[in-house]
Every structure is written in C-alpha cells, then in structure tokens.
Coordinates of C-alpha atoms in Angstrom, one line a residue:
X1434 CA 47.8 -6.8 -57.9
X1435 CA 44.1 -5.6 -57.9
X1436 CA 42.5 -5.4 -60.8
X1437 CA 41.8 -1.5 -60.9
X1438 CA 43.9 1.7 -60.9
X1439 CA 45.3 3.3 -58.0
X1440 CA 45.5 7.0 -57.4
X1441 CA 46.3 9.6 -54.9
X1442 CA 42.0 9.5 -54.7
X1443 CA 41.0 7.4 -52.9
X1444 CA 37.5 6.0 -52.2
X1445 CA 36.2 3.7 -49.6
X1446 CA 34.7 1.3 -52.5
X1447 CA 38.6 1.0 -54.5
X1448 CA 40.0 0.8 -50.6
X1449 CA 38.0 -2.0 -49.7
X1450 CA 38.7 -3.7 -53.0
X1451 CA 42.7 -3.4 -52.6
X1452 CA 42.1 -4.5 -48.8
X1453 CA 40.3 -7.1 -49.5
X1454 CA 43.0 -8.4 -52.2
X1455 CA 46.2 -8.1 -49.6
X1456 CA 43.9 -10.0 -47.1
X1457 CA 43.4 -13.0 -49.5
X1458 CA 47.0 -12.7 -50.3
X1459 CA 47.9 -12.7 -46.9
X1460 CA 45.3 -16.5 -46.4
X1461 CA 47.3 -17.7 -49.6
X1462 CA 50.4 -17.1 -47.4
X1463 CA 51.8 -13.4 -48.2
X1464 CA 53.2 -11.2 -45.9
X1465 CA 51.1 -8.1 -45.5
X1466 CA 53.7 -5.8 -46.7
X1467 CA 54.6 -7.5 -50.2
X1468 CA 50.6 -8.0 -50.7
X1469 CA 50.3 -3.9 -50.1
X1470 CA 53.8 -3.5 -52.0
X1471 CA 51.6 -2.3 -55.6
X1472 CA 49.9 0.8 -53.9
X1473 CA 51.5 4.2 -54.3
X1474 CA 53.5 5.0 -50.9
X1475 CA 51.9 8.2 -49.6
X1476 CA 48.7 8.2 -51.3
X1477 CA 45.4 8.2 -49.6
X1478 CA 44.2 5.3 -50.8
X1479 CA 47.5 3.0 -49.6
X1480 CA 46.8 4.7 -45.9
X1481 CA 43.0 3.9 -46.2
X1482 CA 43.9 0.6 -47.5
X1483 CA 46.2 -0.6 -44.7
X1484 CA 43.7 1.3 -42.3
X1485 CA 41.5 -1.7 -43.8
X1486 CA 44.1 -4.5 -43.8
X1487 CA 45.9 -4.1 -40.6
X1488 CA 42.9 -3.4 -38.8
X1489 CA 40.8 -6.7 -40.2
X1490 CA 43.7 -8.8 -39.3
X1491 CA 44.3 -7.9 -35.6
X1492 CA 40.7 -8.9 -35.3
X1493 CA 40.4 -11.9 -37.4
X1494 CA 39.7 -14.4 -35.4
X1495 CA 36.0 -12.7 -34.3
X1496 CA 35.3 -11.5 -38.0
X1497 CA 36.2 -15.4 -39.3
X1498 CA 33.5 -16.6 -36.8
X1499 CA 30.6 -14.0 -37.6
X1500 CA 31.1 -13.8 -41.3
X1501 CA 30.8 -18.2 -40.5
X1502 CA 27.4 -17.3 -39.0
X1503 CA 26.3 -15.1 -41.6
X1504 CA 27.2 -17.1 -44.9
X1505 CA 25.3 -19.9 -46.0
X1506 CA 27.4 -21.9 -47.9
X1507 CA 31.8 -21.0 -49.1
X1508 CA 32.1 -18.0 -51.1
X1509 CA 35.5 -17.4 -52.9
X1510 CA 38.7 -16.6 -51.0
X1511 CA 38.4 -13.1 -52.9
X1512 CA 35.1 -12.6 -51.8
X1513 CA 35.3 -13.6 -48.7
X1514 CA 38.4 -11.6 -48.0
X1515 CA 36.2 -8.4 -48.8
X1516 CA 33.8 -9.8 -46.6
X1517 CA 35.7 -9.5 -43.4
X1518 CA 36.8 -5.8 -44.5
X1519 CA 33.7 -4.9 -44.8
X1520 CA 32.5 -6.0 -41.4
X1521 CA 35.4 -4.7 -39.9
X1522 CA 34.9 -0.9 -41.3
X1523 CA 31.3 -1.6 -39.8
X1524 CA 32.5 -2.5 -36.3
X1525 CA 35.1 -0.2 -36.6
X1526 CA 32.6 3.2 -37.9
X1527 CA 29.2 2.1 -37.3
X1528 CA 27.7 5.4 -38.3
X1529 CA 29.0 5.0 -41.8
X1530 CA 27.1 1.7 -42.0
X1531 CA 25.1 2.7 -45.2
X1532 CA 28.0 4.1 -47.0
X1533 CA 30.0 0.8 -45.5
X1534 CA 27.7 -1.4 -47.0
X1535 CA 26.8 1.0 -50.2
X1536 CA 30.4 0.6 -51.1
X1537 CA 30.9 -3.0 -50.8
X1538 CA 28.0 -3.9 -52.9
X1539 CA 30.1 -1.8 -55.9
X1540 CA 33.2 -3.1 -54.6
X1541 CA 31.9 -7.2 -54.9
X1542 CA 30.5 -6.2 -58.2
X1543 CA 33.7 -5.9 -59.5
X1544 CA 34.9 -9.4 -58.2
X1545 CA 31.6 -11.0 -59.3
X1546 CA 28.5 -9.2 -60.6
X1547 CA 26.1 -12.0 -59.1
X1548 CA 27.9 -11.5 -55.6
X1549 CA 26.2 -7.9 -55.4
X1550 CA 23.1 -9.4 -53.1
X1551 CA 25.1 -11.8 -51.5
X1552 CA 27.1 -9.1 -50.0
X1553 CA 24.2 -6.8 -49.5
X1554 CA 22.2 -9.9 -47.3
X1555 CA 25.0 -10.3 -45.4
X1556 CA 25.8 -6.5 -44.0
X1557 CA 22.1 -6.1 -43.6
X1558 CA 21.7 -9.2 -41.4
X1559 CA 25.1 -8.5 -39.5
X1560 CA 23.8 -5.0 -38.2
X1561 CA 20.1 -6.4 -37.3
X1562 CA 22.0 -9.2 -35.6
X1563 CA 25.1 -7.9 -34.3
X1564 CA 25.3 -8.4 -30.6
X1565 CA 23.6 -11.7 -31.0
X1566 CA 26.2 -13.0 -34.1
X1567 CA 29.3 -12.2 -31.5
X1568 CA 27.7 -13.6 -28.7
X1569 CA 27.8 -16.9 -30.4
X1570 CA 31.2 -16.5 -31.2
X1571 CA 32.3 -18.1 -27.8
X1572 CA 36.2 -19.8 -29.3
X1573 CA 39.7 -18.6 -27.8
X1574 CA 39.7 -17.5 -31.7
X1575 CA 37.0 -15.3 -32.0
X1576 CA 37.5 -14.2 -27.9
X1577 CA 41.3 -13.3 -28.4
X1578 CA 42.3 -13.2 -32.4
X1579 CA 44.9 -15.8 -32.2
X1580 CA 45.1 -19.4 -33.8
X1581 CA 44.0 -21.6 -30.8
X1582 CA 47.8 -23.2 -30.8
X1583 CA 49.4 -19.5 -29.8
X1584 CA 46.7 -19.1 -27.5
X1585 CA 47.8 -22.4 -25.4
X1586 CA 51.5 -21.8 -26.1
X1587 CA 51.2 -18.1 -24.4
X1588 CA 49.0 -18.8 -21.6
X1589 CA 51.4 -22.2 -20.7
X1590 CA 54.5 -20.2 -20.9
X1591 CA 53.5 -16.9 -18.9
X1592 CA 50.2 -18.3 -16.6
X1593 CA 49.8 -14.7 -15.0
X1594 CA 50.5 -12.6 -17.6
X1595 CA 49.2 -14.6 -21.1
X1596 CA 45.7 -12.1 -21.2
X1597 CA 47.5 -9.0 -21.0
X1598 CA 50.4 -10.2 -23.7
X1599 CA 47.6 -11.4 -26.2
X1600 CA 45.5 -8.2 -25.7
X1601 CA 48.9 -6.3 -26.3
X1602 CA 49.5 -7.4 -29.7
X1603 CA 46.2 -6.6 -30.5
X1604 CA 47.2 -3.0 -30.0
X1605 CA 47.6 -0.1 -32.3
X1606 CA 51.6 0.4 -31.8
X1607 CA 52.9 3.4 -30.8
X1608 CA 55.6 5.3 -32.7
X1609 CA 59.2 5.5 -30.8
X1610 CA 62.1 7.7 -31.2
X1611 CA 65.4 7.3 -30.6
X1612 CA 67.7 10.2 -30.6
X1613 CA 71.5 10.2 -31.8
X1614 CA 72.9 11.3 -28.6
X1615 CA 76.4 12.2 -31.3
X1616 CA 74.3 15.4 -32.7
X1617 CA 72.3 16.4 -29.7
X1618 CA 70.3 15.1 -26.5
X1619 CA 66.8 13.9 -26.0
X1620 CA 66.0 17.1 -24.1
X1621 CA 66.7 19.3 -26.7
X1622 CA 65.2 17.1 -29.5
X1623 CA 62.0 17.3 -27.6
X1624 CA 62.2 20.8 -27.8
X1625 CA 62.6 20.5 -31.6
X1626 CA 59.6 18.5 -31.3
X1627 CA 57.5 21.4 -29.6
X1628 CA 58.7 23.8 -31.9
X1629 CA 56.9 21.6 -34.9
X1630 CA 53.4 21.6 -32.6
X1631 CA 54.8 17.6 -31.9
X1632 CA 54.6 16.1 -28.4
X1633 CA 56.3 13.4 -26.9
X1634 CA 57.4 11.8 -23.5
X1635 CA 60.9 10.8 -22.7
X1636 CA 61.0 7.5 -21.4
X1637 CA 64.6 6.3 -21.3
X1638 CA 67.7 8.2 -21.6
X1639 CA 67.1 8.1 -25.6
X1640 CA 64.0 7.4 -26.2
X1641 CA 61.1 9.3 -27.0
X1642 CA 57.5 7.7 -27.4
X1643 CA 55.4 10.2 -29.6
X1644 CA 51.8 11.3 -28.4
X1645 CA 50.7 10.2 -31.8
X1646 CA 52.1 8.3 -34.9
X1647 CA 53.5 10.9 -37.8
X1648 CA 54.8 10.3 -41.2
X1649 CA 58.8 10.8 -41.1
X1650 CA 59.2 13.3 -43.2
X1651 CA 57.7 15.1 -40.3
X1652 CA 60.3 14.9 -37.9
X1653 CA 62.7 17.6 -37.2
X1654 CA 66.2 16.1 -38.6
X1655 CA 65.5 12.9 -39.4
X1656 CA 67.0 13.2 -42.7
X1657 CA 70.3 14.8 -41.3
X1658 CA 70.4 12.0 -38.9
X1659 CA 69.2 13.1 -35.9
X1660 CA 66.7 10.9 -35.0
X1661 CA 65.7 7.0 -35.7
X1662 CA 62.4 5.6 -35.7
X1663 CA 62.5 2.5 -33.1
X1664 CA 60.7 0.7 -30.7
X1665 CA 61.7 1.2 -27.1
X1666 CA 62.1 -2.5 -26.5
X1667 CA 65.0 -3.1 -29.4
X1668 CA 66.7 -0.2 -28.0
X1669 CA 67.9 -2.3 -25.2
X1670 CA 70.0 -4.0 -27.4
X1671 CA 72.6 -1.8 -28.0
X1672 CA 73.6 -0.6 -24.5
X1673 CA 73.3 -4.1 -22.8
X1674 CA 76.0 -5.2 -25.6
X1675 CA 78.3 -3.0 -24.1
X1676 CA 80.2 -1.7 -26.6
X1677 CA 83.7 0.0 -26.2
X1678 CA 85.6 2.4 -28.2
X1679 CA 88.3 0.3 -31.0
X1680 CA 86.3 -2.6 -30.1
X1681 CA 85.9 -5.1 -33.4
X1682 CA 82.3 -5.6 -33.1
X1683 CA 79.7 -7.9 -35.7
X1684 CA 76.2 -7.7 -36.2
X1685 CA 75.1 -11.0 -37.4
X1686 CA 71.6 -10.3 -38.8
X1687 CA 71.7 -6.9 -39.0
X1688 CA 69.0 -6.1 -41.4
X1689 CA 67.6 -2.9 -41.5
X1690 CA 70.2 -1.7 -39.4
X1691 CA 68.6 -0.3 -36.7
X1692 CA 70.3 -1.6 -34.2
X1693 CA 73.7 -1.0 -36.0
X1694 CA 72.9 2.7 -36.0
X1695 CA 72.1 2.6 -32.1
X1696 CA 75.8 0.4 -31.9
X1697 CA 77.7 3.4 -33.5
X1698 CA 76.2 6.1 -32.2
X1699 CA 77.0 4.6 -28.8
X1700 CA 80.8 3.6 -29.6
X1701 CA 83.4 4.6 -32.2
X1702 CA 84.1 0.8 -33.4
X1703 CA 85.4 -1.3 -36.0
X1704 CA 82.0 -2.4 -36.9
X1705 CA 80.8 -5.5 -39.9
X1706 CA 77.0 -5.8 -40.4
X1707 CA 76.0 -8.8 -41.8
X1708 CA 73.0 -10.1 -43.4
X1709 CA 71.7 -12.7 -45.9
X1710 CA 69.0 -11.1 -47.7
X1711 CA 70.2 -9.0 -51.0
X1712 CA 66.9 -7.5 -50.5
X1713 CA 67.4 -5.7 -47.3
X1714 CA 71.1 -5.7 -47.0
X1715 CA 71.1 -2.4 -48.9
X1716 CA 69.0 -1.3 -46.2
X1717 CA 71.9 -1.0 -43.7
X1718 CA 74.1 1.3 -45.8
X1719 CA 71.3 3.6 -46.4
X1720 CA 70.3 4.1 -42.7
X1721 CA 74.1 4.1 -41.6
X1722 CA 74.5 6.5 -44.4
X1723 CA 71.9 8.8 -42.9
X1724 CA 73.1 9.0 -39.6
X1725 CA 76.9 9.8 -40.9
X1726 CA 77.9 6.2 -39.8
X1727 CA 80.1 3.8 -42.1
X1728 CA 80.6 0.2 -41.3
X1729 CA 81.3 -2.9 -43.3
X1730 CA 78.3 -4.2 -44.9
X1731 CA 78.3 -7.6 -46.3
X1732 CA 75.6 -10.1 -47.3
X1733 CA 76.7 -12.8 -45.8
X1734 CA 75.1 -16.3 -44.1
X1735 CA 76.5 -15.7 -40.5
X1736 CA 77.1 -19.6 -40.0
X1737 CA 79.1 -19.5 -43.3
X1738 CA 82.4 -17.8 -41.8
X1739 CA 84.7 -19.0 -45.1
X1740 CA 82.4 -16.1 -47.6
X1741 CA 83.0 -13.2 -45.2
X1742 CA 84.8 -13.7 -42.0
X1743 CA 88.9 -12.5 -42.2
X1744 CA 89.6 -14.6 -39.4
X1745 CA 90.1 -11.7 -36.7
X1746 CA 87.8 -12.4 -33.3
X1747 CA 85.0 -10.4 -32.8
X1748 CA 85.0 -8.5 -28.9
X1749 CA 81.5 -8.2 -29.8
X1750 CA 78.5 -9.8 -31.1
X1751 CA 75.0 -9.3 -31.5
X1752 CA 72.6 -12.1 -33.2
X1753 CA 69.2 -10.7 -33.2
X1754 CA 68.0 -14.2 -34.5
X1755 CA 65.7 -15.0 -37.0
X1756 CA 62.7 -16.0 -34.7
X1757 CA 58.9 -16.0 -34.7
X1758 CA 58.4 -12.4 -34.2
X1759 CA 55.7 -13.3 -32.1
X1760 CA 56.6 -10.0 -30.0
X1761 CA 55.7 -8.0 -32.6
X1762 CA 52.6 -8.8 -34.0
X1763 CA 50.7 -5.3 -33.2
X1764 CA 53.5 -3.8 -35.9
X1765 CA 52.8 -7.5 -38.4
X1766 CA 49.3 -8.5 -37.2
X1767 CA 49.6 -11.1 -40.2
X1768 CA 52.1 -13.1 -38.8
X1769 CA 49.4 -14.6 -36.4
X1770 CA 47.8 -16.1 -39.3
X1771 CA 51.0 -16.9 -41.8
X1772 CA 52.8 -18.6 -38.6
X1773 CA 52.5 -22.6 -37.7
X1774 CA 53.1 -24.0 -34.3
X1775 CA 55.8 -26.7 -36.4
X1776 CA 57.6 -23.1 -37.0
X1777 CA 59.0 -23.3 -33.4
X1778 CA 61.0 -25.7 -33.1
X1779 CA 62.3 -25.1 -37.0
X1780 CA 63.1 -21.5 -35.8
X1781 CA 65.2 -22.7 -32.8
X1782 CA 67.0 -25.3 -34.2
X1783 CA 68.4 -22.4 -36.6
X1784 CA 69.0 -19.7 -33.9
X1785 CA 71.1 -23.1 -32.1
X1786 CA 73.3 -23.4 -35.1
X1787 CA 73.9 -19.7 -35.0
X1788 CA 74.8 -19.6 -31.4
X1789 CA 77.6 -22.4 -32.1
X1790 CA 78.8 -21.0 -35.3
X1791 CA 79.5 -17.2 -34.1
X1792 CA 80.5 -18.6 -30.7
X1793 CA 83.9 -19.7 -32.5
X1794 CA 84.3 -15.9 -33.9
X1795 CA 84.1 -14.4 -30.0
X1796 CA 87.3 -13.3 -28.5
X1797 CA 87.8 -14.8 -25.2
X1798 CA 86.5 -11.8 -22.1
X1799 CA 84.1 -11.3 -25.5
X1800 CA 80.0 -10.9 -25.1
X1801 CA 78.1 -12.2 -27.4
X1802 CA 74.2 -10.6 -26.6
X1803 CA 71.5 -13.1 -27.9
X1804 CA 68.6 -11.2 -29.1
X1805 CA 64.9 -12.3 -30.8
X1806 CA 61.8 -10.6 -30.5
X1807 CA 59.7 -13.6 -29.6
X1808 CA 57.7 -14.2 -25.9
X1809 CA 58.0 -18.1 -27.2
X1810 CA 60.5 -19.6 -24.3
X1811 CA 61.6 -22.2 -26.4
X1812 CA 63.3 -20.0 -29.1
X1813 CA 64.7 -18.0 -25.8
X1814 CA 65.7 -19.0 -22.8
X1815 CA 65.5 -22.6 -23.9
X1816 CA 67.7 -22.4 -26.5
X1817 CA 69.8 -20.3 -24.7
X1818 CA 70.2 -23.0 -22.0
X1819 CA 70.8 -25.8 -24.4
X1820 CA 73.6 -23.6 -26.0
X1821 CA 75.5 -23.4 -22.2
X1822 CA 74.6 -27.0 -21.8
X1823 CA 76.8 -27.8 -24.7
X1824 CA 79.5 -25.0 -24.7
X1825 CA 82.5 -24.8 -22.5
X1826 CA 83.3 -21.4 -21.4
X1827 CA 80.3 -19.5 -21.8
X1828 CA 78.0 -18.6 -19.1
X1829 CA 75.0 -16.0 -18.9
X1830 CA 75.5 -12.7 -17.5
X1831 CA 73.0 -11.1 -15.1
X1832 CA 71.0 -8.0 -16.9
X1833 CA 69.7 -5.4 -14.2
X1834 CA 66.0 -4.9 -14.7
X1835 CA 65.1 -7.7 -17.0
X1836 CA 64.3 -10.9 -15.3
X1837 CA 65.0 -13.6 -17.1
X1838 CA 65.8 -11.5 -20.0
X1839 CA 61.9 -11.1 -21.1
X1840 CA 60.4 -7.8 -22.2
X1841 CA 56.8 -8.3 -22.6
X1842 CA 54.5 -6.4 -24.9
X1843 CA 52.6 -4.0 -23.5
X1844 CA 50.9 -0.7 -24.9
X1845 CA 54.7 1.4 -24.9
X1846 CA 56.9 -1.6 -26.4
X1847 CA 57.0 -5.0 -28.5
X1848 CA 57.9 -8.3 -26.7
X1849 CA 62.1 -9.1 -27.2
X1850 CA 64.4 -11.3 -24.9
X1851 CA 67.7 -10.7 -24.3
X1852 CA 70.8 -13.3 -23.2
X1853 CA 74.4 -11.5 -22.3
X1854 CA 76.6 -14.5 -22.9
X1855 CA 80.2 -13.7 -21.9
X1856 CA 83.2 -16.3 -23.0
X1857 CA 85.3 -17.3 -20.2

C-alpha cells in the first residue's frame, strides 16, 4: 500500500507517488489491478492514478530505455518506478512540465529525502535532451513496447499484419455495449443513449461502441439489466455457440460471467457456470442477478467432473480457456511485462487437458466452442489441431466471417479465436 493517505483530493504529487507504487508492484510481479486494489474506487485520485499507471506501462518499453540514458548508476525499484511516471506525464502533457517535474521532486522526497536532486537532474536533462534521448532508443523494445520475445512471436505468426496488432494493444480501448435484446433492442437503447446527451454507433446486431468511455453508473438501465459492458470481440461467443431453447448447456470458465449473461439472454436453457476461483465465482451470480438470469453457479475445476458434474451430457459447451490474454493487453497493458515466453506452452498444455476432459461431458450432435483471447497460434489453432489429431469424432466446424477463427485487435475490438468443434 503507499505510504500516505488517500482521499477523494487528489494531487498530481500523491498520484504520482501511488502510480509509481503499483508500477514497482507490477516489476515485482503484481497484476495492475490488485497493486491499485487500496485506492478508493471513484475518487479522483484512483482515476489520476491509473491515468499514470496504465498509461506508463503501454509505453514501457521507450520510458525503460530513456530513463537508461538518463541515470547514472541503479536507483531503487521505488524510485525508479516514479521515474518512469514522471516522464511519462511529461511526454504525455508537456506544457505542465514545471508542475510535472515540481511535483516529483516532493513526491521522491517522500521515498528518499537525498533522491530530491536526483530526480530534479533527471527531468531537467530529459526536456533539454528529449528528441535526442529517444532517438537513441533504436530496440524493438523501446520502438514497439513489447519484450523482444512477443515481438518475434507476433511478427512470425501474422508476417503482414504483426505492426498493426502490436500498435493495437498499445491503444486506449474503447468502451462496448451490449444490449439484452430480452428487455428491448439496440435501436431503442441508442435512443436512451441520446436522451442522456450519450452517443454511440451500432456495430453488430447488439452491440454498441460508445463515442467515449463513461463510468456505469451512467448508463441508462444498466442496473435494471439492460445493458452489459463488453467488448465487441467476446460477443461473438455466444451466438457462434448456438444455443437452443431446453438445451443443457456448461460454461466451463465462466468467470465474470459475461459471456453467460450473453448465453441466456440468447436462449432459455438449462444453464451451469463453472469456475475455479472463489474469488470471482461470486461474480457470475451478481451479473446473472442483474440481468434477471439464474443459472447454476458452481466453483468447480472443469477437468475435475467427480466435485460438480451429475453425469447428464452437456448439448453445449463453451471453454473460454485460461490463455495468455495476449489479445487484450490495451484493457491489461501489464500483462506484457508480467508474462514469460515459457508461459506458452504451460498455458496450452492446460487448455489440451481441458479440451479432453469436457470432450467426455458433450452429447454426441453436441458443439463444444473453443474460446481464448490470445493472437498466440500455438495456444489456438495449434492446440486445437492437436486435440482433432487425438480425438475420434470431433471435427471443426466452418465459422462464416472468421478465417481461421482469428479476430485480431484493432482500434474497435480485442484479439480472441474461436474453434466450433462439433461431436460426430
């Protein structure tokens, strides 16, 4: 936690000293969202804070490489963390420079009183030097913000398309709607929109993508249910599973239960949502709750049949597996840095086990729909033909206007793949 109080006041000085905490947190290994987890949700400073933290991180790779220029010998991870906040609110607002670099002095004062001209020398000399420090910042690090690892992994797996993938998940994300067609239609939720001075494009047969991000409380209905918040990519899922009415239908890792919600509000099924966090679980009722859903809600290991599973074969399944999330790094830009190449192949070789364990609750004429949110092939379509490769019976199901089941990331949606697997 950082070592000062938080209030609904914020100040660029306590902001940068929180940021500069969840960053260090995150280089110890942290995800982003437990290292903010202490700051009050709603409060000025938590918004200026991940402002900071979110921000610094999409561009680490360049701020590592000019704060190397810039320092003379290692400072402390603390230290250093508020380092690379600092210069990022300076590349970020240049013409609050002096109150950028004002701030940071009192905010490394706190960490270490002899750091206060440290920090000072090094803000100075980054704006005299600027242009000059990134120009020698010629790595695919610094160029692109990536470890040098996913950089090669990308531009191997998708030759013409690895710039524009990278840049993507550099991106600010945008905020997508999707409306429970049960309670009214997209058209008229759009209206409801207008009516709040809110705008918005439809750009599916659900789906809304807002002009500009809002906090929830400000969307007409949400709380009675009317609308979800979710990207326009994970709303495939639902529709390509092909769900029918009285169908018994599982969702394997359900957890939050977005894709649940989209399940039910397409079909009237027998639905069990599983998941094995105790954490998030919890999370499933409460979203099915608001949307006037109720399913079974277990938490459950989906490869462990004998704790949960009654025996009765599933016409449906969805495993959105446990994968990389490397599709969704402009929503988690600290899973570029908290992620190891060795995490691959230790990811796939869980989503194969899954594959074979659920494939034994599918009814025969039953889909099972494969899902991760990954642009990695070989926790996608490799596993998925390893898994045919092995399995009698199964065989992959054409899905109009994906090829090859790959949604890449671009500035409307996050990167997912998708695998309709049907048992014979």
């Amino acid at each position: 936690m950082p070592p000062f109080p938080l209030s609904r006041s914020a100040n660029l000085e306590l902001a940068l000293c929180a940021a500069g905490d969840a960053i260090a947190q995150v280089r110890a290994g942290r995800s982003l969202s437990d290292a903010l987890s202490g700051l009050e949700a709603g409060s000025s400073l938590r918004a200026a804070v991940q402002d900071l933290a979110y921000g610094t991180l999409r561009n680490l790779g360049l701020l590592d490489a000019i704060l190397a220029e810039l320092l003379r010998k290692p400072v402390k991870p603390a230290l250093h963390a508020l380092l690379l906040a600092a210069l990022y609110q300076l590349r970020a607002r240049p013409r609050t420079s002096h109150t950028t670099v004002d701030q940071t002095v009192r905010a490394a004062s706190r960490l270490e009183p002899a750091a206060k001209g440290l920090a000072n020398a090094v803000l100075r000399n980054y704006l005299r030097n600027a242009d000059e420090l990134v120009a020698r910042c010629g790595s695919d690090t610094a160029h692109y913000s990536y470890p040098q690892w996913w950089i090669d992994r990308v531009r191997a797996a998708w030759p013409q398309n690895w710039e524009s993938i990278l840049n993507a998940g550099n991106l600010h994300p945008p905020m997508t709607l999707r409306v429970n067609r049960r309670r009214l239609t997209a058209e008229q939720y759009l209206a409801k929109l207008g009516e709040r001075g809110l705008a918005g494009e439809l750009i599916s047969e659900q789906a809304i993508l807002l002009e500009r991000p809002v906090p929830i409380e400000s969307l007409p209905g949400f709380a009675a249910g009317e609308v979800s918040v979710q990207d326009a990519g994970a709303q495939f899922a639902a529709p390509l599973l092909d769900v029918r009415p009285r169908m018994r239908v599982l969702d394997a890792c359900a957890a939050p239960g977005g894709k649940t919600g989209h399940i039910l509000e397409l079909a009237d099924c027998a639905l069990t949502a599983l998941d094995n966090d105790p954490e998030r679980v919890p999370r499933i009722s409460d979203n099915l709750a608001r949307l006037g859903f109720s399913a079974r809600v277990a938490c459950a290991d989906c490869t462990s049949p004998a704790g949960w599973w009654d025996g009765g074969l599933f016409d449906r399944i969805l495993l959105d597996a446990p994968c990389t999330a490397s599709g969704v790094v402009k929503r988690h830009p600290d899973i570029k840095w908290l992620r190891r190449e060795s995490d691959i192949a230790a990811l796939a070789a869980i989503q194969s086990r899954m594959l074979d364990a659920l494939w034994q609750q599918l009814a025969p004429g039953g889909k099972l729909l494969y899902a991760t949110c990954s642009v990695f092939p070989q926790e996608n379509a490799q596993t998925v033909e390893s898994f045919l490769a092995r399995s009698d019976g199964a065989r992959r199901l054409p899905l109009a206007g994906l090829e090859g089941g790959q949604l890449l990331p671009d500035a409307r949606q996050d990167g997912f793949f998708y695998a309709l697997l049907e048992k014979k």
